Every structure is written in C-alpha cells, then in structure tokens.
C-alpha positions as a Markdown table, in Angstrom:
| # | Residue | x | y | z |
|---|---|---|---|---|
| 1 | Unk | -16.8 | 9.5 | -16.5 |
| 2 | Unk | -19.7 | 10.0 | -14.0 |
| 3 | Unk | -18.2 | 7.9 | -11.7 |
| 4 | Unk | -15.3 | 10.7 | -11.5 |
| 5 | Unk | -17.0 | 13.7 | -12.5 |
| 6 | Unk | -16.7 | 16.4 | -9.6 |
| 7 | Unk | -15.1 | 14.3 | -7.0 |
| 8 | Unk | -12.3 | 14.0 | -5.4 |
| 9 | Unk | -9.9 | 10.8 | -5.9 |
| 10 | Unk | -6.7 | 9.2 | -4.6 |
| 11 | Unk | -4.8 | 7.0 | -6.5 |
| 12 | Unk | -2.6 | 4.7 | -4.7 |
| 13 | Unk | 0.3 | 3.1 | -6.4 |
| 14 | Unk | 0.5 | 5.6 | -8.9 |
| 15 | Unk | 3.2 | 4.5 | -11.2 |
| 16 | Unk | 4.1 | 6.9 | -14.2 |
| 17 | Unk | 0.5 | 8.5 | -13.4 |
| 18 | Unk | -1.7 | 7.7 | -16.3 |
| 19 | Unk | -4.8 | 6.9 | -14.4 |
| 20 | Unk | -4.4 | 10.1 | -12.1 |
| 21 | Unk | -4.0 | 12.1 | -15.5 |
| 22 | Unk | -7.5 | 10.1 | -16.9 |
| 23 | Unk | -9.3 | 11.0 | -13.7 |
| 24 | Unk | -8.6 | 14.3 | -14.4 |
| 25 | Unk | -9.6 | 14.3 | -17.6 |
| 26 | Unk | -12.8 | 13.0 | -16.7 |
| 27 | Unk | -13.6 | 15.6 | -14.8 |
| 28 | Unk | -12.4 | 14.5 | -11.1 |
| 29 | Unk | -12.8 | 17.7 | -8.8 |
| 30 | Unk | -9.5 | 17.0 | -7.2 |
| 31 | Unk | -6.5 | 14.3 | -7.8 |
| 32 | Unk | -3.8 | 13.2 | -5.6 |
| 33 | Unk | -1.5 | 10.8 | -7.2 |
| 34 | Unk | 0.6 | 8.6 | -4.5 |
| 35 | Unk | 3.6 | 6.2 | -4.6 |
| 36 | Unk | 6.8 | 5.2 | -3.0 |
| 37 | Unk | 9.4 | 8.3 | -2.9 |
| 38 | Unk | 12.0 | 6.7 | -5.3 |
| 39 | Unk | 9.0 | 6.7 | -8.2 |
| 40 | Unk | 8.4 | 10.2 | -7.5 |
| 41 | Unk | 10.3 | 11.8 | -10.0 |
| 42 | Unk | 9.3 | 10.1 | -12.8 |
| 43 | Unk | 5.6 | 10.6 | -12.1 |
| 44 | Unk | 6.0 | 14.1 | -11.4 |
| 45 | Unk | 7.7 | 14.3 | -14.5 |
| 46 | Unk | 4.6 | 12.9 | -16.9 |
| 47 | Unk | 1.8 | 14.6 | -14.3 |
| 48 | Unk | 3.3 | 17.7 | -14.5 |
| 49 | Unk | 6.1 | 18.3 | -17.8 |
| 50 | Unk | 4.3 | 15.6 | -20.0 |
| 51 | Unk | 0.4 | 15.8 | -19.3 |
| 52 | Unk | 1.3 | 20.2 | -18.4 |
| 53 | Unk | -1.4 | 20.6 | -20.7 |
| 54 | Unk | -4.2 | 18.5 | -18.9 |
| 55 | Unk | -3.5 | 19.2 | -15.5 |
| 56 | Unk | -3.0 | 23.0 | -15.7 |
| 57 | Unk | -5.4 | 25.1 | -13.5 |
| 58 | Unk | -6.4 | 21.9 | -12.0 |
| 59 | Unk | -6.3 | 20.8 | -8.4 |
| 60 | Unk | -3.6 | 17.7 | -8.9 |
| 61 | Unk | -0.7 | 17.0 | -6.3 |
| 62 | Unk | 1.7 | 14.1 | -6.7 |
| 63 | Unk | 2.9 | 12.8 | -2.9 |
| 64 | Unk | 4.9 | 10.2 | -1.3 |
| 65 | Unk | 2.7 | 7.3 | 0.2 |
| 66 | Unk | 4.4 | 4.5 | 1.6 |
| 67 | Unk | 2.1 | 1.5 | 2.2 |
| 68 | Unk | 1.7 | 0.7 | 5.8 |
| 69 | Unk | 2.5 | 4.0 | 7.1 |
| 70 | Unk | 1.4 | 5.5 | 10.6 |
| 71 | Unk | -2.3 | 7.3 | 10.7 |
| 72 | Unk | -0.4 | 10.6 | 11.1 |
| 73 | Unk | 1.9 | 10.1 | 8.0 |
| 74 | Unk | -1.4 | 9.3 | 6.2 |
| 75 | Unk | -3.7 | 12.3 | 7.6 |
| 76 | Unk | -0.9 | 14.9 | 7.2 |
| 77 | Unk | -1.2 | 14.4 | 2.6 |
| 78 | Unk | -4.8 | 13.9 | 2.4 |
| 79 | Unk | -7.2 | 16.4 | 1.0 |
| 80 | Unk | -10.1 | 17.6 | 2.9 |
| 81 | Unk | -12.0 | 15.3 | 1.1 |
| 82 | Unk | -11.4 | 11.9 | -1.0 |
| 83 | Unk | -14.6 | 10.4 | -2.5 |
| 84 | Unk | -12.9 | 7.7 | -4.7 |
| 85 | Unk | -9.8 | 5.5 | -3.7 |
| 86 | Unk | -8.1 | 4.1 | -6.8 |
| 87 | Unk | -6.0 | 1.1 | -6.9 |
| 88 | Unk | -4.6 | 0.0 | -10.1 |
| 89 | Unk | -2.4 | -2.9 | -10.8 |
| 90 | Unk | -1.4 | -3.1 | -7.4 |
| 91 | Unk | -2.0 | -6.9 | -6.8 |
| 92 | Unk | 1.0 | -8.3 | -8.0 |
| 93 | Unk | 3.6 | -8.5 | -4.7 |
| 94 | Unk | 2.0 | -10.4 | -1.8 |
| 95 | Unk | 4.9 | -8.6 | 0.6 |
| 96 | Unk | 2.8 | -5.4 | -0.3 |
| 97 | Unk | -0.4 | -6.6 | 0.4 |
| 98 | Unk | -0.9 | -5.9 | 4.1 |
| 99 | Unk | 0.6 | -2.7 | 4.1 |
| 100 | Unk | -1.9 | -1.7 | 1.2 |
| 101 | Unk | -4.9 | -3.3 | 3.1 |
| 102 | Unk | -3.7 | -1.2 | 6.6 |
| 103 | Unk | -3.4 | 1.8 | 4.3 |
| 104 | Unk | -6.7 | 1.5 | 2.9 |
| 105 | Unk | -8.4 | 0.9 | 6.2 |
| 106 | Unk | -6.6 | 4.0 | 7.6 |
| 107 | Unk | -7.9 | 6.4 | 4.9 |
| 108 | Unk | -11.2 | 4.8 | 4.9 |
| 109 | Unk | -11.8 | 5.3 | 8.8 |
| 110 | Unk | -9.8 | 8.5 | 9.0 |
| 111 | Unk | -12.8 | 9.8 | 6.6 |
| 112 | Unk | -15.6 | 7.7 | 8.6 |
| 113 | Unk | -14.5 | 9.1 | 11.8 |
| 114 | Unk | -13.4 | 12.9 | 10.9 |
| 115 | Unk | -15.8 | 13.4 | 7.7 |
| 116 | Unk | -18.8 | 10.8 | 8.1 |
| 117 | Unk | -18.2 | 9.6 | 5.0 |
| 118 | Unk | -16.4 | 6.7 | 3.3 |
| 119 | Unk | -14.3 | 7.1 | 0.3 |
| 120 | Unk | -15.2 | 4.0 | -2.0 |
| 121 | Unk | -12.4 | 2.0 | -3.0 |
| 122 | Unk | -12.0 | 0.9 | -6.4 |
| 123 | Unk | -8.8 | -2.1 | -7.4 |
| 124 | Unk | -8.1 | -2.8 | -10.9 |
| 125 | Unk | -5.9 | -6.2 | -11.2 |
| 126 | Unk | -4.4 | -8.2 | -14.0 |
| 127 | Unk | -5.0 | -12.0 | -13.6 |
| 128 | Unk | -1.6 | -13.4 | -13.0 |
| 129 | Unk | -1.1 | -15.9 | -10.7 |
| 130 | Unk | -4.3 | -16.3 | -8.6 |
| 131 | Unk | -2.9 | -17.2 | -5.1 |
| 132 | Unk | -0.9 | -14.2 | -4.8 |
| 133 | Unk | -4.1 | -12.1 | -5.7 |
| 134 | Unk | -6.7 | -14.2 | -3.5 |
| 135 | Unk | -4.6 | -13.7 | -0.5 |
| 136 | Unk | -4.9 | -10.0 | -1.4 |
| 137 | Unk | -8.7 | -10.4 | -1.8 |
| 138 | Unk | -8.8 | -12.4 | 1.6 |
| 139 | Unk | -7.6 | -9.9 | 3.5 |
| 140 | Unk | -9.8 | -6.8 | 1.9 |
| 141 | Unk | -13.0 | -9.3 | 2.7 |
| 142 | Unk | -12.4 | -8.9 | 6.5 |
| 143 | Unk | -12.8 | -5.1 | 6.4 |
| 144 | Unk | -14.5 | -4.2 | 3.6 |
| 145 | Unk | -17.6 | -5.9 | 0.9 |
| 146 | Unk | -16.6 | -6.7 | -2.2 |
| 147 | Unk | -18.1 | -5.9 | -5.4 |
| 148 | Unk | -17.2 | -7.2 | -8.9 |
| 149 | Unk | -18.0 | -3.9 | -11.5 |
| 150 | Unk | -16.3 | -5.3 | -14.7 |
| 151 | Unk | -14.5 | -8.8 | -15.1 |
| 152 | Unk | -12.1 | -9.9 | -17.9 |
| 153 | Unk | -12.8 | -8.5 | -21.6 |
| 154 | Unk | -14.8 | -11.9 | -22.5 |
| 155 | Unk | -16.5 | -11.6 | -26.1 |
| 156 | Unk | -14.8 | -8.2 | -26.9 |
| 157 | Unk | -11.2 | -9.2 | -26.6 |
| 158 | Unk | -11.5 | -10.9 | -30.3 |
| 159 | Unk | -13.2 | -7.1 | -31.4 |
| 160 | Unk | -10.4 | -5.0 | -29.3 |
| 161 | Unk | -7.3 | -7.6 | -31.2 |
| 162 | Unk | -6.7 | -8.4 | -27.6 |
| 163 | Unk | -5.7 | -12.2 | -27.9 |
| 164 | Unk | -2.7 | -11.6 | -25.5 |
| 165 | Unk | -3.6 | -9.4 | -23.2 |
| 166 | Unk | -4.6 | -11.2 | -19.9 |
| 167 | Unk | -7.9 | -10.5 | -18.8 |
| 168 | Unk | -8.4 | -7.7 | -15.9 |
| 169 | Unk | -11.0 | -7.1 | -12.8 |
| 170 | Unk | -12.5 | -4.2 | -11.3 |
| 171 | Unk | -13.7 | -4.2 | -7.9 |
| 172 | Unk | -15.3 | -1.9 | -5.7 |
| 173 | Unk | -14.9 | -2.4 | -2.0 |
C-alpha cells in the first residue's frame, strides 16, 4: 500500500482492470488504466459500472494504448505526472514484446526529459514458458536495471491451498 499511496500510476495492459481498481484502493493519487481499443469497453465497464463505488470522486481515466505507438500518441494520454508504471501479466506473447519495451522507454524518457523524473516500472509475470519471457527480460536489460521484489509463492503456496497455481515474479525496472 505505501508503494501506491499518493502517487500517480499507469497500468499498461490493463485487461478487465482489477489492478488499476487495487491501486486505487490503495490509495494511488491518480490511475490511468491502458489497453488495446477493442478491450476498452469491457474495462470501462468493471472500472466505471462495476467498481462505481471505488472509483467515484477519484482521479481514474481508462484510455487506448497501443504498444509501440509514436511519442506523440503516447504524450497526448499521459498525466502530468506518472510515478509508477504497472505491467501485469503482460509477458506471455513474444510478438508484443518490443512494442511493450519501445512503449516503456518512451514514457520513461518522455518524463526524464520533460519532468526530471523517472516513473519506476514495475512487471508482474506468471512463469509459463521461460524462453518467451527471457527474451522479454533480454530486451528490458538493455534499457533499464532489473530488480527482483517478490519471486514465486515458495513455502506459502501449501498455506494459501495454492498447489496449482504457477508461481509469479515481480520486478522493478
């Protein structure tokens, strides 16, 4: 929660919007929720009709971000300020994976160079089939330092029932 408390965060590959609804939750100053412009309805739909409740009064916006986009595209939806980059299950397709790395270099040197400052960038991954991901990892490594902040559930899978569920990373880049 103090990691999100007051600040300002953009999700990327927002899905049906449940982290971007937790962030505010947690107390995130600001939340823009981002994703292809086919998913868009659904997500506004649970943001905004589903989650109405949790996000009311609160600074949340739900845009279209296409991976790989031009700086312009990029510039002309982001807030004046984005302290926290959130990725969340987004290393799956290794077609998407440059496009997400471009996209997360623009945003984090639009900031550098207009805001001196540096959003940090937080992935989430489930472990599925590790090429796919360590390409994905490559490619972050030549822009950005890697950090591992929680790996797999270890010893509390067996406390959590969590026998199936593959284990996930956090990093912070």
């Amino acid at each position: 929660p103090e990691l999100l408390r007051g600040k300002s965060v953009l999700e990327l590959g927002s899905g049906v919007g449940l982290l971007g609804v937790a962030a505010c939750l947690l107390g995130a100053r600001s939340v823009l929720l981002t994703d292809i412009p086919k998913a868009l309805p659904l997500l506004r739909y649970n943001v905004f009709e589903e989650n109405a409740v949790h996000v009311t009064g609160k600074n949340v916006r739900v845009e279209a971000l296409e991976w790989g986009s031009d700086k312009a595209c990029i510039k002309h939806i982001l807030p004046d300020k984005v302290d926290i980059i959130v990725c969340t299950d987004v290393v799956y397709d290794a077609c998407a994976f440059l496009p997400l790395v471009k996209t997360l270099i623009d945003v984090t040197d639009y900031f550098a160079e207009n805001h001196d400052s540096v959003p940090l960038v937080l992935v989430a991954y489930e472990k599925r089939e590790m090429y796919p991901a360590q390409m994905f990892f490559e490619e972050m490594l030549k822009y950005f330092d890697r950090k591992v902040l929680f790996q797999g559930w270890g010893s509390m899978r067996s406390d959590l029932n969590m026998d199936t569920v593959d284990d996930t990373d956090v990093f912070r880049f």
